[in-house]
Amino acid sequence: MSKALDPKDTCVLVTGGAGFIGSHTVVQLLEGGYQVVVVDDLSNSSAVAIDRVKTIVGDEAAKNLTFYEANVLDRDAMNKIFDTHQIDRVIHFAGFKAVGESVSKPVEYYHNNIENTLVLIDVMRNHGCKSIIFSSSSTVYGDPDNPPVTEEDPKKPATTPMVGPSG
Ligand SMILES: NC(=O)c1ccc[n+]([C@@H]2O[C@H](COP(=O)([O-])OP(=O)(O)OC[C@H]3O[C@@H](n4cnc5c(N)ncnc54)[C@H](O)[C@@H]3O)[C@@H](O)[C@H]2O)c1
């Protein structure tokens, strides 16, 4: 993160925030006092996850959560969200992540995972938002020599098309 801000003054956009890792991250952020905006197209999740997040954090913290059902590929929708909220940080989880399916549908995976990241960082740039955490995958370490891998381990050529926020 570029500059320390008080959580209550920090708006974090979580893409894919209704998904598995995203929804847990949103809970942590809300419990930490952050303002949170979630963008998720619900292609692999349900709005029920957002309701459950609200239940877990309670009414007071839930007031700091705004959910948009939208696709990160939808530049107009993303521009409107960045126009509406002063987004300070982005955590990018939105992507397809099934290893097997990425092999059978490589074009769909490249389209969603790479293009949505390009749209996101372009909209961020146009709104002066320079802070992003990109959710990668251990896939980038290939078949590791000394598991478990650490961030210091060498990257290896990807063995599947699971790229973008998914690797
Ligand atoms: N699950 C793991 O063990 C694990 C481990 C390491 C990294 N990751 C990475 O973390 C990220 C999230 O993984 P997850 O397990 O939470 O997956 P998930 O499928 O549960 O969550 C991804 C969310 O993104 C949404 N989404 C997909 N494409 C979108 C788009 N274009 N616009 C808006 N929303 C979109 C889906 O509806 C879903 O809610 C992925 O990039 C994954 O590769 C996951």
PDB file of N, CA and C in Angstrom, residues 1 5-14 25-38 60-67 84-91:
ATOM      1  N   MET A   1       0.845  -1.181   0.000  1.00  0.00           N
ATOM      2  CA  MET A   1       0.000   0.000   0.000  1.00  0.00           C
ATOM      3  C   MET A   1       0.889   1.244   0.000  1.00  0.00           C
ATOM      4  N   LEU A   5      -3.236   5.110   5.638  1.00  0.00           N
ATOM      5  CA  LEU A   5      -4.426   5.927   5.867  1.00  0.00           C
ATOM      6  C   LEU A   5      -5.175   5.292   7.022  1.00  0.00           C
ATOM      7  N   ASP A   6      -5.912   6.127   7.743  1.00  0.00           N
ATOM      8  CA  ASP A   6      -6.767   5.579   8.784  1.00  0.00           C
ATOM      9  C   ASP A   6      -7.828   4.705   8.109  1.00  0.00           C
ATOM     10  N   PRO A   7      -8.086   3.487   8.636  1.00  0.00           N
ATOM     11  CA  PRO A   7      -9.089   2.629   7.992  1.00  0.00           C
ATOM     12  C   PRO A   7     -10.403   3.338   7.727  1.00  0.00           C
ATOM     13  N   LYS A   8     -10.877   4.137   8.663  1.00  0.00           N
ATOM     14  CA  LYS A   8     -12.199   4.755   8.482  1.00  0.00           C
ATOM     15  C   LYS A   8     -12.192   5.764   7.322  1.00  0.00           C
ATOM     16  N   ASP A   9     -10.987   6.230   6.952  1.00  0.00           N
ATOM     17  CA  ASP A   9     -10.861   7.160   5.830  1.00  0.00           C
ATOM     18  C   ASP A   9     -10.434   6.455   4.553  1.00  0.00           C
ATOM     19  N   THR A  10     -10.442   5.132   4.567  1.00  0.00           N
ATOM     20  CA  THR A  10      -9.922   4.375   3.430  1.00  0.00           C
ATOM     21  C   THR A  10     -11.028   3.541   2.802  1.00  0.00           C
ATOM     22  N   CYS A  11     -11.235   3.775   1.505  1.00  0.00           N
ATOM     23  CA  CYS A  11     -12.244   2.998   0.781  1.00  0.00           C
ATOM     24  C   CYS A  11     -11.525   1.955  -0.067  1.00  0.00           C
ATOM     25  N   VAL A  12     -11.844   0.696   0.190  1.00  0.00           N
ATOM     26  CA  VAL A  12     -11.189  -0.412  -0.522  1.00  0.00           C
ATOM     27  C   VAL A  12     -12.201  -1.056  -1.466  1.00  0.00           C
ATOM     28  N   LEU A  13     -11.857  -1.108  -2.735  1.00  0.00           N
ATOM     29  CA  LEU A  13     -12.671  -1.852  -3.702  1.00  0.00           C
ATOM     30  C   LEU A  13     -12.190  -3.299  -3.721  1.00  0.00           C
ATOM     31  N   VAL A  14     -13.110  -4.225  -3.486  1.00  0.00           N
ATOM     32  CA  VAL A  14     -12.775  -5.648  -3.558  1.00  0.00           C
ATOM     33  C   VAL A  14     -13.512  -6.230  -4.755  1.00  0.00           C
ATOM     34  N   THR A  25     -12.143 -11.783   2.926  1.00  0.00           N
ATOM     35  CA  THR A  25     -11.361 -10.542   2.981  1.00  0.00           C
ATOM     36  C   THR A  25     -12.251  -9.364   3.356  1.00  0.00           C
ATOM     37  N   VAL A  26     -13.465  -9.340   2.785  1.00  0.00           N
ATOM     38  CA  VAL A  26     -14.393  -8.243   3.080  1.00  0.00           C
ATOM     39  C   VAL A  26     -14.751  -8.233   4.570  1.00  0.00           C
ATOM     40  N   VAL A  27     -14.948  -9.404   5.141  1.00  0.00           N
ATOM     41  CA  VAL A  27     -15.222  -9.479   6.587  1.00  0.00           C
ATOM     42  C   VAL A  27     -14.072  -8.846   7.370  1.00  0.00           C
ATOM     43  N   GLN A  28     -12.844  -9.231   7.021  1.00  0.00           N
ATOM     44  CA  GLN A  28     -11.672  -8.694   7.740  1.00  0.00           C
ATOM     45  C   GLN A  28     -11.583  -7.188   7.593  1.00  0.00           C
ATOM     46  N   LEU A  29     -11.835  -6.694   6.381  1.00  0.00           N
ATOM     47  CA  LEU A  29     -11.754  -5.246   6.141  1.00  0.00           C
ATOM     48  C   LEU A  29     -12.810  -4.501   6.953  1.00  0.00           C
ATOM     49  N   LEU A  30     -14.054  -5.012   6.919  1.00  0.00           N
ATOM     50  CA  LEU A  30     -15.134  -4.336   7.652  1.00  0.00           C
ATOM     51  C   LEU A  30     -14.859  -4.379   9.150  1.00  0.00           C
ATOM     52  N   GLU A  31     -14.368  -5.512   9.628  1.00  0.00           N
ATOM     53  CA  GLU A  31     -14.059  -5.601  11.060  1.00  0.00           C
ATOM     54  C   GLU A  31     -12.883  -4.699  11.426  1.00  0.00           C
ATOM     55  N   GLY A  32     -12.047  -4.381  10.434  1.00  0.00           N
ATOM     56  CA  GLY A  32     -10.937  -3.453  10.664  1.00  0.00           C
ATOM     57  C   GLY A  32     -11.337  -2.002  10.525  1.00  0.00           C
ATOM     58  N   GLY A  33     -12.617  -1.756  10.215  1.00  0.00           N
ATOM     59  CA  GLY A  33     -13.115  -0.378  10.158  1.00  0.00           C
ATOM     60  C   GLY A  33     -13.048   0.283   8.800  1.00  0.00           C
ATOM     61  N   TYR A  34     -12.704  -0.479   7.759  1.00  0.00           N
ATOM     62  CA  TYR A  34     -12.589   0.102   6.416  1.00  0.00           C
ATOM     63  C   TYR A  34     -13.958   0.313   5.764  1.00  0.00           C
ATOM     64  N   GLN A  35     -14.003   1.267   4.832  1.00  0.00           N
ATOM     65  CA  GLN A  35     -15.131   1.401   3.909  1.00  0.00           C
ATOM     66  C   GLN A  35     -14.874   0.410   2.774  1.00  0.00           C
ATOM     67  N   VAL A  36     -15.870  -0.375   2.408  1.00  0.00           N
ATOM     68  CA  VAL A  36     -15.636  -1.422   1.403  1.00  0.00           C
ATOM     69  C   VAL A  36     -16.681  -1.335   0.291  1.00  0.00           C
ATOM     70  N   VAL A  37     -16.185  -1.366  -0.932  1.00  0.00           N
ATOM     71  CA  VAL A  37     -17.048  -1.470  -2.106  1.00  0.00           C
ATOM     72  C   VAL A  37     -16.734  -2.813  -2.765  1.00  0.00           C
ATOM     73  N   VAL A  38     -17.769  -3.605  -2.999  1.00  0.00           N
ATOM     74  CA  VAL A  38     -17.593  -4.905  -3.665  1.00  0.00           C
ATOM     75  C   VAL A  38     -18.181  -4.836  -5.064  1.00  0.00           C
ATOM     76  N   GLU A  60     -23.615  -2.259  12.351  1.00  0.00           N
ATOM     77  CA  GLU A  60     -22.822  -1.028  12.320  1.00  0.00           C
ATOM     78  C   GLU A  60     -21.755  -1.105  11.220  1.00  0.00           C
ATOM     79  N   ALA A  61     -20.957  -2.173  11.236  1.00  0.00           N
ATOM     80  CA  ALA A  61     -19.902  -2.314  10.215  1.00  0.00           C
ATOM     81  C   ALA A  61     -20.512  -2.535   8.834  1.00  0.00           C
ATOM     82  N   ALA A  62     -21.678  -3.189   8.769  1.00  0.00           N
ATOM     83  CA  ALA A  62     -22.314  -3.465   7.473  1.00  0.00           C
ATOM     84  C   ALA A  62     -22.695  -2.175   6.748  1.00  0.00           C
ATOM     85  N   LYS A  63     -22.866  -1.093   7.512  1.00  0.00           N
ATOM     86  CA  LYS A  63     -23.188   0.197   6.863  1.00  0.00           C
ATOM     87  C   LYS A  63     -22.038   0.660   5.968  1.00  0.00           C
ATOM     88  N   ASN A  64     -20.833   0.134   6.221  1.00  0.00           N
ATOM     89  CA  ASN A  64     -19.656   0.554   5.443  1.00  0.00           C
ATOM     90  C   ASN A  64     -19.454  -0.288   4.192  1.00  0.00           C
ATOM     91  N   LEU A  65     -20.431  -1.142   3.879  1.00  0.00           N
ATOM     92  CA  LEU A  65     -20.305  -2.025   2.712  1.00  0.00           C
ATOM     93  C   LEU A  65     -21.294  -1.629   1.627  1.00  0.00           C
ATOM     94  N   THR A  66     -20.772  -1.456   0.414  1.00  0.00           N
ATOM     95  CA  THR A  66     -21.638  -1.219  -0.747  1.00  0.00           C
ATOM     96  C   THR A  66     -21.347  -2.303  -1.776  1.00  0.00           C
ATOM     97  N   PHE A  67     -22.410  -2.931  -2.255  1.00  0.00           N
ATOM     98  CA  PHE A  67     -22.245  -4.021  -3.225  1.00  0.00           C
ATOM     99  C   PHE A  67     -22.816  -3.628  -4.584  1.00  0.00           C
ATOM    100  N   THR A  84     -18.417   7.429  -8.231  1.00  0.00           N
ATOM    101  CA  THR A  84     -19.295   7.522  -7.055  1.00  0.00           C
ATOM    102  C   THR A  84     -18.516   7.429  -5.748  1.00  0.00           C
ATOM    103  N   HIS A  85     -17.462   6.616  -5.742  1.00  0.00           N
ATOM    104  CA  HIS A  85     -16.699   6.376  -4.504  1.00  0.00           C
ATOM    105  C   HIS A  85     -15.263   6.862  -4.691  1.00  0.00           C
ATOM    106  N   GLN A  86     -14.722   7.447  -3.649  1.00  0.00           N
ATOM    107  CA  GLN A  86     -13.304   7.835  -3.652  1.00  0.00           C
ATOM    108  C   GLN A  86     -12.501   6.588  -3.261  1.00  0.00           C
ATOM    109  N   ILE A  87     -12.190   5.764  -4.248  1.00  0.00           N
ATOM    110  CA  ILE A  87     -11.543   4.482  -3.949  1.00  0.00           C
ATOM    111  C   ILE A  87     -10.036   4.682  -3.793  1.00  0.00           C
ATOM    112  N   ASP A  88      -9.530   4.284  -2.610  1.00  0.00           N
ATOM    113  CA  ASP A  88      -8.113   4.469  -2.299  1.00  0.00           C
ATOM    114  C   ASP A  88      -7.273   3.248  -2.654  1.00  0.00           C
ATOM    115  N   ARG A  89      -7.861   2.068  -2.456  1.00  0.00           N
ATOM    116  CA  ARG A  89      -7.115   0.819  -2.646  1.00  0.00           C
ATOM    117  C   ARG A  89      -8.011  -0.177  -3.380  1.00  0.00           C
ATOM    118  N   VAL A  90      -7.385  -1.086  -4.107  1.00  0.00           N
ATOM    119  CA  VAL A  90      -8.134  -2.141  -4.788  1.00  0.00           C
ATOM    120  C   VAL A  90      -7.513  -3.493  -4.430  1.00  0.00           C
ATOM    121  N   ILE A  91      -8.373  -4.453  -4.142  1.00  0.00           N
ATOM    122  CA  ILE A  91      -7.923  -5.845  -4.008  1.00  0.00           C
ATOM    123  C   ILE A  91      -8.664  -6.632  -5.080  1.00  0.00           C
TER     124      ILE A  91
END
